[in-house]
Short mmCIF file of C-alpha atoms and ligand atoms in Angstrom, two decimals:
data_model
loop_
_atom_site.label_atom_id
_atom_site.label_comp_id
_atom_site.label_asym_id
_atom_site.label_seq_id
_atom_site.Cartn_x
_atom_site.Cartn_y
_atom_site.Cartn_z
CA UNK A 1 41.36 12.90 30.21
CA UNK A 2 44.05 15.33 31.22
CA UNK A 3 44.61 16.36 34.83
CA UNK A 4 46.96 19.23 35.71
CA UNK A 5 47.80 19.37 39.41
CA UNK A 6 49.31 22.60 40.69
CA UNK A 7 51.27 22.09 43.90
CA UNK A 8 53.84 23.83 46.08
CA UNK A 9 55.10 20.39 47.21
CA UNK A 10 54.89 18.34 44.01
CA UNK A 11 57.09 15.48 45.29
CA UNK A 12 54.28 14.33 47.59
CA UNK A 13 52.32 13.37 44.48
CA UNK A 14 54.91 11.13 42.84
CA UNK A 15 54.18 7.94 44.66
CA UNK A 16 50.36 7.91 45.00
CA UNK A 17 49.87 8.53 41.28
CA UNK A 18 52.39 5.98 39.99
CA UNK A 19 50.99 2.59 40.96
CA UNK A 20 48.29 0.10 40.20
CA UNK A 21 45.19 1.26 38.30
CA UNK A 22 46.42 4.86 37.87
CA UNK A 23 49.77 3.72 36.49
CA UNK A 24 48.04 1.38 34.04
CA UNK A 25 45.55 4.07 32.97
CA UNK A 26 48.47 6.40 32.23
CA UNK A 27 50.30 3.69 30.26
CA UNK A 28 47.15 2.96 28.25
CA UNK A 29 46.85 6.66 27.40
CA UNK A 30 43.49 6.97 29.20
CA UNK A 31 44.75 9.76 31.42
CA UNK A 32 47.63 12.19 31.35
CA UNK A 33 48.65 13.63 34.70
CA UNK A 34 50.80 16.73 34.60
CA UNK A 35 52.22 18.03 37.86
CA UNK A 36 52.97 21.74 37.93
CA UNK A 37 55.43 23.08 40.49
CA UNK A 38 54.00 26.34 41.79
CA UNK A 39 57.54 27.56 42.57
CA UNK A 40 58.18 27.72 38.82
CA UNK A 41 55.75 30.65 38.83
CA UNK A 42 57.17 32.25 42.00
CA UNK A 43 58.15 35.90 42.32
CA UNK A 44 61.67 37.22 42.00
CA UNK A 45 65.04 35.51 42.32
CA UNK A 46 63.84 33.44 45.27
CA UNK A 47 60.71 32.24 43.46
CA UNK A 48 58.64 33.41 46.38
CA UNK A 49 55.11 32.00 46.50
CA UNK A 50 53.80 33.05 49.91
CA UNK A 51 53.59 36.09 52.16
CA UNK A 52 52.22 37.19 55.53
CA UNK A 53 48.46 37.52 55.72
CA UNK A 54 46.76 40.92 55.90
CA UNK A 55 45.08 41.19 59.28
CA UNK A 56 48.01 39.52 60.98
CA UNK A 57 46.70 36.00 61.49
CA UNK A 58 49.49 33.49 62.07
CA UNK A 59 50.60 31.62 59.00
CA UNK A 60 51.61 32.31 55.44
CA UNK A 61 49.24 32.75 52.53
CA UNK A 62 49.97 31.83 48.93
CA UNK A 63 50.15 35.01 46.87
CA UNK A 64 47.79 35.64 43.97
CA UNK A 65 50.45 36.28 41.27
CA UNK A 66 52.07 32.80 41.15
CA UNK A 67 48.65 31.15 41.28
CA UNK A 68 47.29 33.40 38.55
CA UNK A 69 50.30 32.77 36.34
CA UNK A 70 50.22 28.98 36.87
CA UNK A 71 46.48 28.72 36.16
CA UNK A 72 46.38 31.08 33.18
CA UNK A 73 49.43 29.38 31.65
CA UNK A 74 47.27 26.22 31.52
CA UNK A 75 43.97 27.85 30.54
CA UNK A 76 45.66 29.68 27.66
CA UNK A 77 46.56 26.28 26.17
CA UNK A 78 43.19 24.48 26.42
CA UNK A 79 39.70 24.69 27.89
CA UNK A 80 39.11 23.14 31.29
CA UNK A 81 35.87 21.58 32.53
CA UNK A 82 36.78 22.28 36.14
CA UNK A 83 39.35 24.36 38.00
CA UNK A 84 39.26 22.66 41.37
CA UNK A 85 40.68 23.87 44.68
CA UNK A 86 41.14 21.33 47.47
CA UNK A 87 39.93 22.70 50.78
CA UNK A 88 38.08 21.51 53.88
CA UNK A 89 35.55 24.29 53.04
CA UNK A 90 34.59 22.57 49.79
CA UNK A 91 31.77 20.30 48.72
CA UNK A 92 32.27 16.79 50.14
CA UNK A 93 33.61 14.29 47.60
CA UNK A 94 31.28 11.32 47.16
CA UNK A 95 30.69 8.68 44.50
CA UNK A 96 28.18 10.71 42.42
CA UNK A 97 30.69 13.60 42.31
CA UNK A 98 33.48 11.24 41.25
CA UNK A 99 31.20 9.84 38.52
CA UNK A 100 30.50 13.36 37.23
CA UNK A 101 34.18 14.36 37.26
CA UNK A 102 35.22 11.14 35.49
CA UNK A 103 33.60 12.22 32.22
CA UNK A 104 35.48 15.53 32.08
CA UNK A 105 38.07 16.14 29.38
CA UNK A 106 40.46 18.49 31.19
CA UNK A 107 40.72 19.27 34.89
CA UNK A 108 42.99 21.51 36.94
CA UNK A 109 43.42 20.66 40.61
CA UNK A 110 45.05 23.37 42.68
CA UNK A 111 46.34 21.97 45.96
CA UNK A 112 45.71 24.14 48.98
CA UNK A 113 48.59 24.78 51.35
CA UNK A 114 49.80 26.60 54.43
CA UNK A 115 46.99 28.75 55.81
CA UNK A 116 45.43 28.94 52.41
CA UNK A 117 45.57 30.90 49.20
CA UNK A 118 44.67 34.52 48.51
CA UNK A 119 40.87 34.55 48.44
CA UNK A 120 40.66 36.52 45.18
CA UNK A 121 41.92 33.47 43.27
CA UNK A 122 39.11 31.39 44.78
CA UNK A 123 36.58 34.05 43.82
CA UNK A 124 37.76 34.68 40.29
CA UNK A 125 39.46 31.56 38.93
CA UNK A 126 38.38 28.50 40.90
CA UNK A 127 35.17 26.87 39.62
CA UNK A 128 34.80 24.06 42.17
CA UNK A 129 36.05 23.53 45.73
CA UNK A 130 36.26 19.96 47.00
CA UNK A 131 36.81 18.57 50.49
CA UNK A 132 37.62 14.89 50.95
CA UNK A 133 36.29 14.81 54.53
CA UNK A 134 35.56 16.79 57.64
CA UNK A 135 39.11 16.95 58.97
CA UNK A 136 42.09 19.15 58.19
CA UNK A 137 45.10 17.90 56.21
CA UNK A 138 48.47 19.66 56.16
CA UNK A 139 48.11 20.35 52.46
CA UNK A 140 45.90 19.60 49.50
CA UNK A 141 48.22 17.11 47.77
CA UNK A 142 46.81 13.99 49.40
CA UNK A 143 43.29 15.27 48.75
CA UNK A 144 44.22 15.80 45.08
CA UNK A 145 45.56 12.22 44.93
CA UNK A 146 42.32 10.89 46.43
CA UNK A 147 40.24 12.87 43.92
CA UNK A 148 42.40 11.59 41.02
CA UNK A 149 42.19 7.99 42.19
CA UNK A 150 38.41 8.13 42.63
CA UNK A 151 37.86 9.45 39.10
CA UNK A 152 40.58 7.70 37.05
CA UNK A 153 39.40 4.21 38.03
CA UNK A 154 36.01 5.11 36.51
CA UNK A 155 37.38 5.93 33.05
CA UNK A 156 36.23 3.10 30.75
CA UNK A 157 39.14 0.73 30.25
CA UNK A 158 41.00 1.74 33.44
CA UNK A 159 39.81 -1.39 35.18
CA UNK A 160 40.09 -4.56 33.11
CA UNK A 161 36.68 -5.85 34.10
CA UNK A 162 34.50 -2.75 33.85
CA UNK A 163 31.84 -4.51 35.91
CA UNK A 164 34.21 -4.33 38.81
CA UNK A 165 34.05 -0.52 39.07
CA UNK A 166 30.30 -0.57 38.57
CA UNK A 167 29.86 -3.08 41.40
CA UNK A 168 31.99 -1.05 43.83
CA UNK A 169 30.52 -0.06 47.14
CA UNK A 170 28.44 3.13 46.69
CA UNK A 171 27.84 2.71 42.95
CA UNK A 172 24.31 1.52 43.70
CA UNK A 173 24.15 3.56 46.90
CA UNK A 174 24.93 0.46 49.00
CA UNK A 175 28.04 -1.04 50.56
CA UNK A 176 29.50 -4.04 48.74
CA UNK A 177 28.65 -7.55 50.01
CA UNK A 178 31.40 -9.61 51.72
CA UNK A 179 33.82 -11.36 49.32
CA UNK A 180 35.85 -14.55 49.73
CA UNK A 181 38.47 -16.61 47.90
CA UNK A 182 40.02 -20.05 48.36
CA UNK A 183 40.34 -22.02 50.58
CA UNK A 184 36.66 -22.63 51.33
CA UNK A 185 37.63 -23.59 54.86
CA UNK A 186 40.45 -21.64 56.52
CA UNK A 187 41.18 -22.40 60.18
CA UNK A 188 37.64 -23.75 60.43
CA UNK A 189 36.28 -20.37 59.18
CA UNK A 190 33.96 -21.30 56.36
CA UNK A 191 32.90 -19.44 53.22
CA UNK A 192 29.09 -19.08 53.14
CA UNK A 193 27.89 -22.31 51.43
CA UNK A 194 25.65 -20.47 48.91
CA UNK A 195 28.78 -19.06 47.22
CA UNK A 196 29.98 -22.62 46.53
CA UNK A 197 26.59 -23.71 45.14
CA UNK A 198 27.21 -22.62 41.54
CA UNK A 199 23.64 -21.25 41.45
CA UNK A 200 24.13 -17.70 40.08
CA UNK A 201 20.58 -16.59 40.84
CA UNK A 202 20.84 -17.64 44.50
CA UNK A 203 24.30 -16.07 44.72
CA UNK A 204 23.04 -12.71 43.35
CA UNK A 205 20.12 -12.75 45.79
CA UNK A 206 22.47 -13.50 48.70
CA UNK A 207 24.84 -10.70 47.63
CA UNK A 208 22.00 -8.18 47.34
CA UNK A 209 20.65 -9.18 50.74
CA UNK A 210 24.10 -8.91 52.36
CA UNK A 211 24.75 -5.53 50.72
CA UNK A 212 21.49 -4.28 52.20
CA UNK A 213 22.20 -5.80 55.64
CA UNK A 214 25.72 -4.36 55.81
CA UNK A 215 24.49 -0.93 54.73
CA UNK A 216 21.67 -0.99 57.31
CA UNK A 217 24.10 -2.03 60.03
CA UNK A 218 27.18 0.08 59.17
CA UNK A 219 25.95 3.10 57.18
CA UNK A 220 22.17 3.46 57.73
CA UNK A 221 22.25 7.08 56.46
CA UNK A 222 23.00 5.77 52.95
CA UNK A 223 19.60 4.02 52.93
CA UNK A 224 17.86 7.22 53.98
CA UNK A 225 19.53 8.95 50.99
CA UNK A 226 18.25 6.18 48.68
CA UNK A 227 14.72 6.34 50.05
CA UNK A 228 14.72 10.14 50.26
N1 ADE B 1 43.08 20.48 52.58
C1 ADE B 1 43.17 20.39 53.93
N2 ADE B 1 42.22 19.60 54.41
C2 ADE B 1 41.49 19.15 53.34
C3 ADE B 1 40.36 18.31 53.20
N3 ADE B 1 39.76 17.74 54.24
N4 ADE B 1 39.90 18.10 51.96
C4 ADE B 1 40.48 18.68 50.90
N5 ADE B 1 41.53 19.49 50.98
C5 ADE B 1 42.05 19.73 52.19
#
């Protein structure tokens, strides 16, 4: 998979995409992440990328030309499955969406910024708008990092034990059951005895029951989605 992220503040993306599972996936050649600095496509000597909005609302708007040039520079080199724009207006990211995106070959993620981008780019070039939650971030970079993380970990081979991604919370529509490690007794707080029993069938049943209980208690709407 190749992910091109277009950003006006590319430095924000350095750290979140350079550790742990994402770092390993890059080293294994499972994903290539290319960060494009929108200023490289800016206008004139000052590499201008934004301007005042028509209509006079406060705040600057990213101009269509730099966006058009940045996107078409990429699309002239290869086909893209999705040209994503991060925005609180978009479709809410959830596990099924991450699963769908994880089988794409090439993705562009354009990070929103300032007041927004010229709407014509959204109408004519963007093929999918994604929100990571019902709140407003200062820019789309952190949203882009969240989207990347949620999909890269699903690429086969990104996680050593593939079962581990499949048993994540949400993969079966339920929250994950509680997990424990040694010591079996810490401060008098004991690990549930069934987990020490060595009886895999009983352990599975306990985990399924706990997953259901936790979902019913903490996120009952997920069960309605399953039943609906
Ligand atoms: N940009 C600003 N807020 C956002 C959000 N909630 N999701 C995605 N992109 C955003």
